[in-house]
XYZ file of N, CA and C in Angstrom:
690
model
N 0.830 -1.204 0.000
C 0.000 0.000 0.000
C 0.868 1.259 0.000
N 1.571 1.308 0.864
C 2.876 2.555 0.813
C 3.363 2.755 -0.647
N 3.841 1.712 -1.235
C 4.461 1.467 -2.554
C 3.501 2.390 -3.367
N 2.254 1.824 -3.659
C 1.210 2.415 -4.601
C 1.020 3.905 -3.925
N 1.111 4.332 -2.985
C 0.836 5.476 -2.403
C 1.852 6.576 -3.005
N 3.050 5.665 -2.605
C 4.321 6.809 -3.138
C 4.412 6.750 -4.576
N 4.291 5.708 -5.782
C 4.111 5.498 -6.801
C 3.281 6.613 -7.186
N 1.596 6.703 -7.002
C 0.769 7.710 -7.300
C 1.183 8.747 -6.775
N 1.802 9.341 -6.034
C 2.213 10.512 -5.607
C 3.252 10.673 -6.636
N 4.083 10.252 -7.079
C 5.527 10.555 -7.853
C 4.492 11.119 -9.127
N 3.735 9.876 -9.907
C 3.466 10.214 -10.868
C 1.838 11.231 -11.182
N 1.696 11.692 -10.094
C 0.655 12.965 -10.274
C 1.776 13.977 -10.476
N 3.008 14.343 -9.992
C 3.715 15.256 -9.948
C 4.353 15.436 -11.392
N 4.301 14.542 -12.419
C 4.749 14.803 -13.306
C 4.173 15.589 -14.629
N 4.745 16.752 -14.533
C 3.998 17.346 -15.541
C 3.774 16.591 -17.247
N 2.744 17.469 -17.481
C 2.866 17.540 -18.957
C 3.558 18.001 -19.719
N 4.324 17.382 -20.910
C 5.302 18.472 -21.848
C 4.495 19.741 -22.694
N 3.836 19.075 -23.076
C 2.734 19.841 -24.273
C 1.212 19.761 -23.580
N 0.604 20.694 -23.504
C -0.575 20.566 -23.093
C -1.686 20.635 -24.259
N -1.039 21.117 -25.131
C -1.742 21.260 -26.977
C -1.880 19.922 -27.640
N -3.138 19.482 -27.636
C -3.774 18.364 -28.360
C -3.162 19.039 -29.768
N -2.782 17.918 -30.668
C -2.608 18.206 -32.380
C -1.625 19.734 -32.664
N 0.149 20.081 -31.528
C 0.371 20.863 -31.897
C 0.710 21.178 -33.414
N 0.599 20.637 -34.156
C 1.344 20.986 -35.745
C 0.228 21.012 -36.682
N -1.493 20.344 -35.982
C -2.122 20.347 -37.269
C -2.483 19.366 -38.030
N -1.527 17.910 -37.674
C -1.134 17.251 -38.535
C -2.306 16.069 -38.199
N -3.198 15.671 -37.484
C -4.401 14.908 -37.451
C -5.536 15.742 -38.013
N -5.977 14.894 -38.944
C -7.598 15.235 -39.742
C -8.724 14.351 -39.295
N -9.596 15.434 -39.083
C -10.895 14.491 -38.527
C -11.307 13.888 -39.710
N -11.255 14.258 -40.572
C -12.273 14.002 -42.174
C -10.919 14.771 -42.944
N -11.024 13.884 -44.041
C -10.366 14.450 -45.291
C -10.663 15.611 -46.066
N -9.548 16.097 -45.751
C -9.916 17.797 -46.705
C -10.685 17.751 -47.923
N -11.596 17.921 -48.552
C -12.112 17.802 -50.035
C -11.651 19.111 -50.824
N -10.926 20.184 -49.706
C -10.721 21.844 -50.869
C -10.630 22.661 -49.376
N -10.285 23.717 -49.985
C -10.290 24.547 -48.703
C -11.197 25.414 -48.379
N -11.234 25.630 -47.214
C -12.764 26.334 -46.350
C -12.348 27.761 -46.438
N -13.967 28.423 -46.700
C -14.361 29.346 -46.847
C -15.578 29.864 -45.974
N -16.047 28.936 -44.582
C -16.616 28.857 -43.817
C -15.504 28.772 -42.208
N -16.119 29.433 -41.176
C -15.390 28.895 -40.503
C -15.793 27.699 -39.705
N -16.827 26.886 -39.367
C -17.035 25.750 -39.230
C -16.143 25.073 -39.889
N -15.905 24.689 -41.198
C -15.269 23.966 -42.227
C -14.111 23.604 -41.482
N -13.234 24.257 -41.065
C -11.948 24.531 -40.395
C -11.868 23.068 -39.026
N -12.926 23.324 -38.573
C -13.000 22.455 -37.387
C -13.689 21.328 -37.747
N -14.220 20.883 -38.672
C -14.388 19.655 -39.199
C -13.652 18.491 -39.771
N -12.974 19.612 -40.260
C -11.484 19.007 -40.791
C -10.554 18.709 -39.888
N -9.777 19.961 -39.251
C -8.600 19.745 -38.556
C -9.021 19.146 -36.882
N -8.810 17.777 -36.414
C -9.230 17.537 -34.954
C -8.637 18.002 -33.944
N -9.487 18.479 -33.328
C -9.549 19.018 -32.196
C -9.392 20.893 -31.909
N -8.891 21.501 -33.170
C -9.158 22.962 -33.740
C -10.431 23.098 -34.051
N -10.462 24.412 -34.006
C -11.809 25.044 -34.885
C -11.214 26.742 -34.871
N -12.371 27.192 -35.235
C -12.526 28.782 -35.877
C -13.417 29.660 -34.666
N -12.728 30.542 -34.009
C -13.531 31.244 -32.523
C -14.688 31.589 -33.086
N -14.597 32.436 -34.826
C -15.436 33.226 -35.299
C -16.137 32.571 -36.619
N -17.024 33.221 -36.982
C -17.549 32.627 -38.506
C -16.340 33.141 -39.901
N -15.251 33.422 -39.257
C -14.174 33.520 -40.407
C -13.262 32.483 -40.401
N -12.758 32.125 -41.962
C -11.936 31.378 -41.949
C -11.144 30.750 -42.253
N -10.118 29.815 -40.953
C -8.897 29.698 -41.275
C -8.714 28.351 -42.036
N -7.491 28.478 -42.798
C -6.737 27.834 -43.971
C -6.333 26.714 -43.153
N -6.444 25.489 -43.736
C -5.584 24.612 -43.235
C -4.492 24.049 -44.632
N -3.340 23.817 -45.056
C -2.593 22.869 -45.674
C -1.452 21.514 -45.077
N -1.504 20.742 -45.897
C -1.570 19.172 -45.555
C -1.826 18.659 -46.795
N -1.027 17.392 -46.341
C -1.505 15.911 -47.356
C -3.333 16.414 -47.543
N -3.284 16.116 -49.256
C -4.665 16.189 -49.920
C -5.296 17.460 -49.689
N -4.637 18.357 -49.527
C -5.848 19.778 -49.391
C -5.441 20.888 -50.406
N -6.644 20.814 -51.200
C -6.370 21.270 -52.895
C -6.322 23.032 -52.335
N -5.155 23.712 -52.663
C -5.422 25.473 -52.817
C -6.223 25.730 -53.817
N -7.018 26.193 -54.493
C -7.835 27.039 -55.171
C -6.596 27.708 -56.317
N -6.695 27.302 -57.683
C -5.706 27.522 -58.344
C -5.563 29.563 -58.408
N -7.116 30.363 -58.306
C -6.499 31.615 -58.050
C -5.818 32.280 -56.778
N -5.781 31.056 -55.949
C -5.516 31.687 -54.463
C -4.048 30.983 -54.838
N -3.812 30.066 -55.241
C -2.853 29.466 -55.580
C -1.694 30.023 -56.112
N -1.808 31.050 -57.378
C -1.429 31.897 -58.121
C -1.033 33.089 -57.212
N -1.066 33.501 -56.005
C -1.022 34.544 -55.352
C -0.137 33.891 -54.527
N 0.092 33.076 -53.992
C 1.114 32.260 -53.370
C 0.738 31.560 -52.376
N -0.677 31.443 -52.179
C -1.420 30.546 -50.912
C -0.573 29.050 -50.727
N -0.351 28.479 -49.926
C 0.142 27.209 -49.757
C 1.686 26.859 -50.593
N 2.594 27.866 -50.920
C 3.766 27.734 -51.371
C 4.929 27.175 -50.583
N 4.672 27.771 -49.317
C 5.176 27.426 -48.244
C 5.141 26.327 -47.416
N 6.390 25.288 -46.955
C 6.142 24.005 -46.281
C 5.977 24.172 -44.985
N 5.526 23.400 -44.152
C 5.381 23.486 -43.041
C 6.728 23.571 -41.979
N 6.564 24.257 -40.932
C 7.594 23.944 -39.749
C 8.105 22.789 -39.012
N 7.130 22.205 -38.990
C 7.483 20.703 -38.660
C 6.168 19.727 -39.150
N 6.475 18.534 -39.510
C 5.425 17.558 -40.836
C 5.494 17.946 -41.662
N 3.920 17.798 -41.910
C 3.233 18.000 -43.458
C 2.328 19.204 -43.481
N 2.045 19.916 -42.234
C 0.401 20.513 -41.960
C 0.752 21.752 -41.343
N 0.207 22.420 -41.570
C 0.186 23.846 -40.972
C -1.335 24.570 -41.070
N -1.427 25.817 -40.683
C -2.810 26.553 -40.506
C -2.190 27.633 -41.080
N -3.058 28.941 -41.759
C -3.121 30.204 -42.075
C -4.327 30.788 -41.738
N -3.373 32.015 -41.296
C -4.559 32.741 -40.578
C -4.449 34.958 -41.589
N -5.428 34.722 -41.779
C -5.697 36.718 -42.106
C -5.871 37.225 -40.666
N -4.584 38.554 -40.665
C -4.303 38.801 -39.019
C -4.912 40.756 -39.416
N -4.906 40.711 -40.277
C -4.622 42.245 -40.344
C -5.454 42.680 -41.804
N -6.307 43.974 -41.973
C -6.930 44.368 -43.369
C -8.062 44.984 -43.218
N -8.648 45.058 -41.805
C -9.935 45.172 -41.639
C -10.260 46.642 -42.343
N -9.485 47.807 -41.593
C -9.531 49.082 -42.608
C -9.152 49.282 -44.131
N -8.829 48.247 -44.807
C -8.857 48.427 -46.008
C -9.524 47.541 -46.956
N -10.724 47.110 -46.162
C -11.829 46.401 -46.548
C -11.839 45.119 -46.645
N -10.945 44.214 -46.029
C -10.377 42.705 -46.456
C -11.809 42.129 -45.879
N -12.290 41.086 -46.268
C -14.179 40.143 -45.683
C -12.511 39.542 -45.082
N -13.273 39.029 -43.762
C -13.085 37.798 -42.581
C -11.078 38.533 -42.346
N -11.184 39.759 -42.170
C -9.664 40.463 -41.733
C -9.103 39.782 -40.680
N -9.875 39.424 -39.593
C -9.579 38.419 -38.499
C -9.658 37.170 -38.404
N -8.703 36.004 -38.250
C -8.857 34.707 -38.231
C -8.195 34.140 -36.973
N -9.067 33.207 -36.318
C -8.357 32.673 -35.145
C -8.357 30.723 -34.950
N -7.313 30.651 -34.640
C -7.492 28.868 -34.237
C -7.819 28.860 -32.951
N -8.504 28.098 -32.449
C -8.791 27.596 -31.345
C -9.240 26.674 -30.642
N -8.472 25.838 -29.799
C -8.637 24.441 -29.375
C -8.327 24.511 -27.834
N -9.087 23.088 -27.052
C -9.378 23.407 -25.663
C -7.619 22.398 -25.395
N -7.282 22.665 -24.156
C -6.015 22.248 -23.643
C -6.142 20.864 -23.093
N -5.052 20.176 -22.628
C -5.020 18.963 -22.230
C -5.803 19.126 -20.979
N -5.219 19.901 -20.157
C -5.287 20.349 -18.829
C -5.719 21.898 -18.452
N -6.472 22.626 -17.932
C -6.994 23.919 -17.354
C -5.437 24.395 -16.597
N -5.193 25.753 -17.103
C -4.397 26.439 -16.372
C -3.890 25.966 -14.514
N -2.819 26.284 -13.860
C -3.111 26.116 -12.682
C -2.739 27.483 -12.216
N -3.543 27.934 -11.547
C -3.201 29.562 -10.830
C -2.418 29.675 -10.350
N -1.262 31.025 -10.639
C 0.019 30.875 -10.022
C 1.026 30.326 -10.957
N 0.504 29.184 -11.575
C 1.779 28.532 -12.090
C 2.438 29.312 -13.362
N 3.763 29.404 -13.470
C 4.620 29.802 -14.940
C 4.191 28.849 -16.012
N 4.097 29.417 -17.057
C 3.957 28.541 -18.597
C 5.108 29.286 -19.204
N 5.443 28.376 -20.265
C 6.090 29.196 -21.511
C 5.286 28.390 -22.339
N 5.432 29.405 -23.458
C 4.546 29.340 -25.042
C 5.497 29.611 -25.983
N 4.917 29.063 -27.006
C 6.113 29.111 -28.050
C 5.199 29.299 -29.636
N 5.169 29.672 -30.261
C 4.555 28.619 -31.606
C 5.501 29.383 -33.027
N 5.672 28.996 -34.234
C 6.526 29.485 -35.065
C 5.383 30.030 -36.575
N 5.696 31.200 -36.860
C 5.557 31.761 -38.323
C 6.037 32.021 -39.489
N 5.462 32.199 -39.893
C 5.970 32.361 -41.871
C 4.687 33.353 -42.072
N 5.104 34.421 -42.735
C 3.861 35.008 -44.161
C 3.959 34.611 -45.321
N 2.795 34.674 -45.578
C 2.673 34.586 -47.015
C 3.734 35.905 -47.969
N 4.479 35.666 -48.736
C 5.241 36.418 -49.711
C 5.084 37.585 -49.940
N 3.523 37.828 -50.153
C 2.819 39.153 -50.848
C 2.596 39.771 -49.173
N 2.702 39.097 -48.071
C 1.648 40.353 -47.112
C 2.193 40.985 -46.701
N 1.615 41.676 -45.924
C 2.119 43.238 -45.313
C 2.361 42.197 -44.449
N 3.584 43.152 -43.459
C 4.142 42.465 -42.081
C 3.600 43.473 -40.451
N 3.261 42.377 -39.643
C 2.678 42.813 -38.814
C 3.444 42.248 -37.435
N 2.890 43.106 -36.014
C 3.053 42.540 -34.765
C 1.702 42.190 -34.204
N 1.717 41.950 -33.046
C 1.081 41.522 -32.280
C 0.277 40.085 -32.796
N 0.977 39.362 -33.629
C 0.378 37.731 -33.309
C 0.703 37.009 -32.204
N -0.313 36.105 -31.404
C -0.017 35.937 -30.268
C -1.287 34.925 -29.577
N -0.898 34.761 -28.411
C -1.794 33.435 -27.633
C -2.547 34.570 -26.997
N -3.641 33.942 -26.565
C -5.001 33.878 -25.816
C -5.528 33.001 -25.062
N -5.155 32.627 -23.671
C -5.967 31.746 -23.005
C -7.439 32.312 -22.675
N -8.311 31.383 -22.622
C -9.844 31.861 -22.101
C -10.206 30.929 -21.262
N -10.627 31.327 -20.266
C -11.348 29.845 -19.394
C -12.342 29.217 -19.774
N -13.067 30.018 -20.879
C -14.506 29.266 -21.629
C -14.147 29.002 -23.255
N -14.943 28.383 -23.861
C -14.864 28.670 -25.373
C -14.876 29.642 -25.749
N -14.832 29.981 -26.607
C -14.791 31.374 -27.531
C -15.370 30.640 -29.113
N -16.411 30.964 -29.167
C -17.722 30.840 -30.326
C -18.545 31.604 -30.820
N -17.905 32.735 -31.645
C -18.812 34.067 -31.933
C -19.547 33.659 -33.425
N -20.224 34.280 -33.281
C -21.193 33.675 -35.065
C -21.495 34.486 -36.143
N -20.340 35.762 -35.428
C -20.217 36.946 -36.476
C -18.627 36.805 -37.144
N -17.970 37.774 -38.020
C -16.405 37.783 -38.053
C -15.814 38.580 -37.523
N -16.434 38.737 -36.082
C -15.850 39.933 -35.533
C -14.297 40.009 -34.969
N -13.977 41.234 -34.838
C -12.745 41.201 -34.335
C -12.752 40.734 -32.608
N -11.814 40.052 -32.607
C -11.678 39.992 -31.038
C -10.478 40.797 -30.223
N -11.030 41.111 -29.511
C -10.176 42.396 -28.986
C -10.037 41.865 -27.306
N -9.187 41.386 -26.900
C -8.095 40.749 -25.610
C -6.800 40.985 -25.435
N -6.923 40.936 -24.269
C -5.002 41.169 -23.846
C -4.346 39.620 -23.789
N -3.617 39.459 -24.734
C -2.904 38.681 -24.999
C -2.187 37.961 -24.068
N -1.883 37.297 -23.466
C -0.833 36.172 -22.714
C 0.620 36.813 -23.281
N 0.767 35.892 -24.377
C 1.867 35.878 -25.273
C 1.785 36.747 -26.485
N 2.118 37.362 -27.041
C 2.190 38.206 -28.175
C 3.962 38.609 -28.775
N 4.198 38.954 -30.068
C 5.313 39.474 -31.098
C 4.619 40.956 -31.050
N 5.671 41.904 -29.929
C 5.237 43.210 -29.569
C 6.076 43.763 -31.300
N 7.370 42.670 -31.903
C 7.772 43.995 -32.710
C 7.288 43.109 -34.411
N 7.136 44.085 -35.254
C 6.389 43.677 -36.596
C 7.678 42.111 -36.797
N 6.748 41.184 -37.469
C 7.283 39.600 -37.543
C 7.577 39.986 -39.062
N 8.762 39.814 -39.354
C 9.175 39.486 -41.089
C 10.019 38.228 -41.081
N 9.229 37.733 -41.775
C 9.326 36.464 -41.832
C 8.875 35.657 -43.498
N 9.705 36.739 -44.341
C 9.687 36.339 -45.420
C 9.868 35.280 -46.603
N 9.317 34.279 -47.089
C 9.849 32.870 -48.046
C 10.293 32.262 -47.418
N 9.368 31.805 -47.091
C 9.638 30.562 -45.891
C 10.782 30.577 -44.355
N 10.723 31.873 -44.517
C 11.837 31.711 -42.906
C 10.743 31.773 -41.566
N 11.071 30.903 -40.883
C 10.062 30.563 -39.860
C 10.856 31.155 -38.921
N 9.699 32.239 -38.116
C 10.203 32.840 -36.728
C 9.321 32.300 -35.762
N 10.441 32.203 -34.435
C 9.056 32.119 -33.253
C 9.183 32.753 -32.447
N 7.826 32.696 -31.986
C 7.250 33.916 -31.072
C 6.733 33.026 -29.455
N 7.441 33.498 -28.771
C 7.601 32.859 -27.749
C 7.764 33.613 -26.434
N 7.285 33.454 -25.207
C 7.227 33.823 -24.151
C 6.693 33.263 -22.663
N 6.053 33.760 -21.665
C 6.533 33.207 -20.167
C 5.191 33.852 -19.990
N 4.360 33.613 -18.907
C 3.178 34.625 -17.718
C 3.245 33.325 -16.863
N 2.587 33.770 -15.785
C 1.736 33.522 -14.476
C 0.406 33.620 -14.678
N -0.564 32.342 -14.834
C -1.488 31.622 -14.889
C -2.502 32.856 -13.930
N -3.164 33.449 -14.104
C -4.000 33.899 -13.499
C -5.719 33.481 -12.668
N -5.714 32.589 -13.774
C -7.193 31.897 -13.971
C -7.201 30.196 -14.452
N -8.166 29.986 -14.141
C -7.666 28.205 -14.626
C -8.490 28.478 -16.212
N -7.640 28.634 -16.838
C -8.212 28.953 -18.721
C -7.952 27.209 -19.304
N -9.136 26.934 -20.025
C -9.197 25.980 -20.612
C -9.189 25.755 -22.236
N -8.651 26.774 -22.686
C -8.470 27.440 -24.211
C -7.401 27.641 -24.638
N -7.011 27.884 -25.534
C -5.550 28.581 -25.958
C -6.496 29.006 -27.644
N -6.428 30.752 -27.784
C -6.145 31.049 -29.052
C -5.183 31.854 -29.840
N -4.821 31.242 -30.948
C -3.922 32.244 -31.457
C -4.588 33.335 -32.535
N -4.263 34.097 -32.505
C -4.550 35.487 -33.485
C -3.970 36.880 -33.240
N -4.365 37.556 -33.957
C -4.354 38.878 -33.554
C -5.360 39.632 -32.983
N -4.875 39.795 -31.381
C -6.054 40.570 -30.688
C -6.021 41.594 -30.500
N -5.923 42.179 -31.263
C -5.953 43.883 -31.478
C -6.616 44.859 -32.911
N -7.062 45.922 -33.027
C -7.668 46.097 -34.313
C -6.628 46.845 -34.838
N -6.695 47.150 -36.460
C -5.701 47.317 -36.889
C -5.285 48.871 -36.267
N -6.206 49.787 -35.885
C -5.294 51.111 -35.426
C -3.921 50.470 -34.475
N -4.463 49.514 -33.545
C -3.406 49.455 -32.687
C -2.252 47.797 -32.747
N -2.206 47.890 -34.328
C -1.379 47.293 -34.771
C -0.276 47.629 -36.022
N 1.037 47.539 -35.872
C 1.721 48.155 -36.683
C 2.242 47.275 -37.711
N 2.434 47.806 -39.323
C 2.534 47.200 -40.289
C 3.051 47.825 -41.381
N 3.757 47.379 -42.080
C 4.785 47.486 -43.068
C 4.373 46.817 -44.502
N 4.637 47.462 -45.677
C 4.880 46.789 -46.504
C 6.685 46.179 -47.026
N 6.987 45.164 -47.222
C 8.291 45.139 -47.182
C 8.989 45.200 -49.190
N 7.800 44.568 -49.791
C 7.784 44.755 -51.134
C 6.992 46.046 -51.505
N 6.698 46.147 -52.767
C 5.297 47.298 -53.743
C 4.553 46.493 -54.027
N 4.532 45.265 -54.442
C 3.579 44.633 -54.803
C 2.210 43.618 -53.667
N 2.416 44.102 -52.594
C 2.526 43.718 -51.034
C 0.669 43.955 -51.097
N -0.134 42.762 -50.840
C -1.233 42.884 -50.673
C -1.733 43.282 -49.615
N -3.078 44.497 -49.488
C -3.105 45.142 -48.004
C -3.862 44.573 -47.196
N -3.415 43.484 -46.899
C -3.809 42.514 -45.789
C -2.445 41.930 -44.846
N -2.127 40.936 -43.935
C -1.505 40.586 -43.741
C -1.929 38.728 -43.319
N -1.118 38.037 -44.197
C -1.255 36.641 -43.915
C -0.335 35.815 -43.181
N -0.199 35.124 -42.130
C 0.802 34.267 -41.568
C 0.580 32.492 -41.228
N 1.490 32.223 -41.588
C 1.357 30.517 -41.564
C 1.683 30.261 -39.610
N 1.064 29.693 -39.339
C 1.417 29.234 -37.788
C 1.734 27.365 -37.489
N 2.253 27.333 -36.790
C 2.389 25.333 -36.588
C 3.333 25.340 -35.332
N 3.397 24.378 -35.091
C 4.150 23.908 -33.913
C 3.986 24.364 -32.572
N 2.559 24.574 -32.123
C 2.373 25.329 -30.979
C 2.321 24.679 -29.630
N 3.261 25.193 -28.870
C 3.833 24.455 -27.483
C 3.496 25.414 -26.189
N 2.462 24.793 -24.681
C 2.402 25.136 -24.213
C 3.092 24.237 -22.957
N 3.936 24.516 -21.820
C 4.438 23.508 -20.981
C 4.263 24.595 -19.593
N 4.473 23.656 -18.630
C 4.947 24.519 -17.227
C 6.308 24.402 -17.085
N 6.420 25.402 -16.209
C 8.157 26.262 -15.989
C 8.325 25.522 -14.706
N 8.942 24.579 -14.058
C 9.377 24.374 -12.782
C 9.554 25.624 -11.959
N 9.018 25.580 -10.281
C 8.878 24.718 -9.636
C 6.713 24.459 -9.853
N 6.763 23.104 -9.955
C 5.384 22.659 -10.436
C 4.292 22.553 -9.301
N 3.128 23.832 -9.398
C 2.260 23.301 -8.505
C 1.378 22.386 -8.612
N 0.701 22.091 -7.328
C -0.255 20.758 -7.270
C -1.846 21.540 -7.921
């Protein structure tokens, strides 16, 4: 009895590495047939993701056809960070008329925050070729879902955020990575841009630079920082 006592005690103490079900993307609930233009679509496909809002995000992977004019613009040129699979998200455009300017992934965690405790976050980007370059992409914990049925912008203070503009041009993958203290037991993690475009800064780095801004995301890692609470 001692044995099993101290046994279960050792191994409650051991954290989790990743608390992110499907960090890269790379499990499909259902086979892509084309890419979504709904944001439901998004979460049908990719398991255990979905779309906060009725806008929506890109998934590429084994079998998921780009749209030969989206194609032509450079949609899906880019390989992934790690696998086969990645997500794209529209972070930035709303003032210059872009439909669905805001796109967010969002999936529930292994485990609910523990109050108090340190996390680090991590996840890595790429833009698309043509976009304008932006800051503030970044995590969002929520303690509830987040399920809006408009494309509205969501406007939150970020956890984690890229305070300076991300260039991250032809395929060079940057990551954006950082540390907080758990405030709340949040059972969410989203990534996007939570800010509207006044209070986001952006660059064109080419002329030919479409006035939106697009970024590829994958590999998203949430862990605890030792010393580990109960």
């Amino acid at each position: 009895a001692i044995f099993l006592l101290f046994g279960a005690s050792v191994f409650s103490q051991k954290p989790v590495v990743n608390i992110v079900p499907n960090p890269g993307f790379e499990r499909f609930a259902n086979a892509p047939i084309g890419w979504s233009y709904k944001g439901a679509v998004f979460g049908e496909v990719v398991k255990y993701w979905f779309s906060a809002t009725t806008s929506s995000p890109d998934v590429y992977g084994p079998g998921v056809h780009v749209p030969q004019d989206w194609a032509e613009k450079g949609f899906g040129k880019e390989k992934a960070h790690g696998g086969k699979s990645m997500a794209g998200l529209t972070l930035f455009g709303c003032t210059n008329g872009k439909p669905h300017c805001r796109e967010y992934v969002e999936i529930q965690l292994a485990e609910p925050l523990v109050i108090g405790q340190a996390y680090y976050v991590e996840f890595w980007t790429t833009q698309l070729e043509r976009s304008l370059q932006i800051n503030n992409l970044g995590a969002y914990f929520s303690v509830s879902e987040i399920k809006r049925t408009t494309d509205e912008v969501l406007i939150r203070d970020a956890q984690v955020k890229a305070d300076k503009i991300i260039a991250a041009p032809g395929g060079k993958w940057v990551k954006v990575s950082g540390q907080f203290f758990a405030k709340y037991e949040a059972e969410f993690i989203l990534i996007g841009n939570f800010s509207d475009d006044f209070n986001t800064e952006s660059v064109a780095p080419k002329e030919d630079c479409f006035n939106y801004a697009y970024y590829y995301v994958d590999d998203i890692l949430v862990k605890k920082i030792p010393p580990f609470l109960p």
